[in-house]
Amino acid sequence: MPAGASLYLELHGELGAGKTTLVRHLLRGLGVQGRIKSPTYAVVEPHDSGVLPIWHFDFYRFSDPREWEDAGFRELFSSPGLKIAEWPDKASGYVPPADVAIHIQAMTDDARTVHLYPHSSTGLALLRDCSAAVGLQAPTTTAAGPQS
């Protein structure tokens, strides 16, 4: 991501699907050091990759709309950096549209099916770049799949 850029990823899946595990691996891949905690009780955990600010949200227990303003979430979502949200449907109407929606389904205890859907030109560009890097067919349009 270029300096000053912003990217918002939404993670969808049932409890135990592997959303937090995916975030931990992604953050490690981005250079985040130290313990990576789940933000289940804190709602948000900040991280620094040394290159860009990252905020990991878990809205599973989000229930009070006043918390959105009081906690400064509006400012976080409008600032540069990477925002990753688990259970974004619990904050529906507050979170902005996602650049990429990631849907995870547990098939067995150790197998998952993952679908990535771009919902913006930024998300489409990201998925094209990632697809090219690993030799997969890239998406050609945005909103190719479930909306969040």
Tab-separated table of C-alpha atoms in Angstrom:
chain	number	residue	atom	x	y	z
A	1	MET	CA	0.000	0.000	0.000
A	2	PRO	CA	1.330	3.443	-0.816
A	3	ALA	CA	1.903	5.862	2.060
A	4	GLY	CA	-1.338	7.571	3.038
A	5	ALA	CA	-3.469	4.859	1.449
A	6	SER	CA	-6.383	3.189	3.151
A	7	LEU	CA	-7.735	-0.355	2.800
A	8	TYR	CA	-10.666	-1.982	4.585
A	9	LEU	CA	-11.067	-5.769	4.706
A	10	GLU	CA	-14.147	-7.493	6.144
A	11	LEU	CA	-14.013	-11.077	7.408
A	12	HIS	CA	-17.151	-13.169	7.428
A	13	GLY	CA	-17.620	-16.661	8.841
A	14	GLU	CA	-19.127	-18.591	11.698
A	15	LEU	CA	-17.479	-18.869	15.117
A	16	GLY	CA	-14.377	-21.019	14.734
A	17	ALA	CA	-14.126	-20.518	10.972
A	18	GLY	CA	-10.607	-19.096	11.320
A	19	LYS	CA	-11.066	-15.345	10.960
A	20	THR	CA	-8.677	-14.418	13.771
A	21	THR	CA	-6.147	-17.034	12.637
A	22	LEU	CA	-6.193	-15.564	9.140
A	23	VAL	CA	-5.645	-12.066	10.566
A	24	ARG	CA	-2.701	-13.289	12.671
A	25	HIS	CA	-1.018	-14.814	9.597
A	26	LEU	CA	-1.703	-11.706	7.519
A	27	LEU	CA	-0.252	-9.435	10.212
A	28	ARG	CA	2.847	-11.636	10.556
A	29	GLY	CA	3.259	-11.485	6.771
A	30	LEU	CA	3.070	-7.698	6.972
A	31	GLY	CA	5.864	-7.615	9.554
A	32	VAL	CA	3.950	-7.205	12.810
A	33	GLN	CA	6.109	-8.455	15.695
A	34	GLY	CA	5.157	-9.624	19.173
A	35	ARG	CA	1.900	-11.028	20.470
A	36	ILE	CA	-1.141	-10.568	18.235
A	37	LYS	CA	-4.198	-10.592	20.477
A	38	SER	CA	-7.778	-11.056	19.408
A	39	PRO	CA	-9.738	-7.836	19.928
A	40	THR	CA	-12.862	-9.729	21.037
A	41	TYR	CA	-13.197	-7.860	24.328
A	42	ALA	CA	-11.367	-4.640	23.440
A	43	VAL	CA	-13.187	-4.360	20.061
A	44	VAL	CA	-10.018	-2.988	18.404
A	45	GLU	CA	-6.312	-3.779	18.624
A	46	PRO	CA	-3.793	-1.459	16.932
A	47	HIS	CA	-0.697	-2.879	15.242
A	48	ASP	CA	2.318	-1.380	13.542
A	49	SER	CA	4.014	-3.167	10.681
A	50	GLY	CA	6.753	-0.571	10.494
A	51	VAL	CA	5.301	0.500	7.153
A	52	LEU	CA	1.642	1.214	7.829
A	53	PRO	CA	-0.756	1.457	10.753
A	54	ILE	CA	-3.135	-1.483	11.131
A	55	TRP	CA	-6.318	-1.774	13.186
A	56	HIS	CA	-7.930	-5.160	13.832
A	57	PHE	CA	-11.585	-4.868	14.863
A	58	ASP	CA	-13.834	-7.570	16.263
A	59	PHE	CA	-17.418	-6.334	16.406
A	60	TYR	CA	-18.852	-9.587	17.813
A	61	ARG	CA	-19.724	-7.894	21.123
A	62	PHE	CA	-20.463	-4.465	19.619
A	63	SER	CA	-23.941	-3.443	20.759
A	64	ASP	CA	-23.945	0.213	21.733
A	65	PRO	CA	-23.946	2.670	18.804
A	66	ARG	CA	-22.553	5.358	21.123
A	67	GLU	CA	-19.385	3.273	21.371
A	68	TRP	CA	-18.728	3.993	17.661
A	69	GLU	CA	-18.285	7.692	18.362
A	70	ASP	CA	-16.930	7.450	21.904
A	71	ALA	CA	-14.154	5.036	20.904
A	72	GLY	CA	-13.144	7.127	17.892
A	73	PHE	CA	-13.913	4.400	15.346
A	74	ARG	CA	-15.132	6.955	12.782
A	75	GLU	CA	-11.711	8.637	12.903
A	76	LEU	CA	-9.869	5.318	12.676
A	77	PHE	CA	-11.841	4.247	9.611
A	78	SER	CA	-11.248	7.597	7.905
A	79	SER	CA	-7.502	7.607	8.599
A	80	PRO	CA	-4.811	6.025	6.388
A	81	GLY	CA	-3.824	2.426	7.018
A	82	LEU	CA	-5.229	-1.085	6.971
A	83	LYS	CA	-8.483	-1.815	8.771
A	84	ILE	CA	-9.571	-5.439	9.226
A	85	ALA	CA	-12.953	-6.219	10.785
A	86	GLU	CA	-14.405	-9.474	12.046
A	87	TRP	CA	-18.190	-9.598	12.440
A	88	PRO	CA	-18.726	-6.347	10.469
A	89	ASP	CA	-22.452	-7.076	10.247
A	90	LYS	CA	-22.690	-6.288	13.990
A	91	ALA	CA	-21.603	-2.699	13.156
A	92	SER	CA	-23.706	-2.423	10.015
A	93	GLY	CA	-24.578	1.164	9.258
A	94	TYR	CA	-21.377	2.389	10.902
A	95	VAL	CA	-18.540	0.682	9.043
A	96	PRO	CA	-17.841	1.986	5.542
A	97	PRO	CA	-18.190	-0.254	2.480
A	98	ALA	CA	-15.397	-2.824	2.401
A	99	ASP	CA	-12.712	-2.851	-0.250
A	100	VAL	CA	-12.577	-6.646	0.013
A	101	ALA	CA	-14.967	-9.051	1.736
A	102	ILE	CA	-13.402	-12.350	2.790
A	103	HIS	CA	-15.795	-15.230	3.448
A	104	ILE	CA	-14.401	-18.234	5.334
A	105	GLN	CA	-16.198	-21.546	5.731
A	106	ALA	CA	-14.875	-24.396	7.869
A	107	MET	CA	-15.072	-27.651	5.914
A	108	THR	CA	-13.342	-29.838	8.539
A	109	ASP	CA	-11.278	-29.118	11.642
A	110	ASP	CA	-8.244	-28.359	9.478
A	111	ALA	CA	-9.697	-27.324	6.099
A	112	ARG	CA	-11.311	-24.054	5.047
A	113	THR	CA	-12.890	-22.643	1.911
A	114	VAL	CA	-12.119	-18.964	1.429
A	115	HIS	CA	-13.763	-16.611	-1.074
A	116	LEU	CA	-12.526	-13.061	-1.659
A	117	TYR	CA	-14.856	-10.484	-3.195
A	118	PRO	CA	-13.663	-7.042	-4.311
A	119	HIS	CA	-16.160	-4.262	-3.616
A	120	SER	CA	-14.125	-1.256	-4.753
A	121	SER	CA	-11.541	-0.370	-7.363
A	122	THR	CA	-8.910	-0.516	-4.594
A	123	GLY	CA	-10.051	-4.009	-3.621
A	124	LEU	CA	-10.097	-5.126	-7.238
A	125	ALA	CA	-6.534	-3.859	-7.763
A	126	LEU	CA	-5.372	-5.616	-4.582
A	127	LEU	CA	-6.886	-8.941	-5.614
A	128	ARG	CA	-5.469	-8.610	-9.135
A	129	ASP	CA	-1.986	-7.999	-7.701
A	130	CYS	CA	-2.292	-10.918	-5.261
A	131	SER	CA	-3.641	-13.224	-7.969
A	132	ALA	CA	-0.796	-12.355	-10.321
A	133	ALA	CA	1.754	-12.951	-7.549
A	134	VAL	CA	0.561	-16.529	-7.009
A	135	GLY	CA	-0.480	-17.356	-10.576
A	136	LEU	CA	-4.256	-17.407	-10.134
A	137	GLN	CA	-6.949	-15.978	-12.381
A	138	ALA	CA	-7.668	-12.412	-11.295
A	139	PRO	CA	-11.148	-10.988	-10.759
A	140	THR	CA	-12.351	-8.698	-13.536
A	141	THR	CA	-15.097	-6.690	-11.833
A	142	THR	CA	-16.001	-5.397	-8.393
A	143	ALA	CA	-18.889	-6.702	-6.293
A	144	ALA	CA	-18.354	-10.195	-7.670
A	145	GLY	CA	-20.198	-12.056	-4.955
A	146	PRO	CA	-21.978	-11.448	-1.687
A	147	GLN	CA	-22.124	-7.910	-0.443
A	148	SER	CA	-21.296	-7.476	3.209
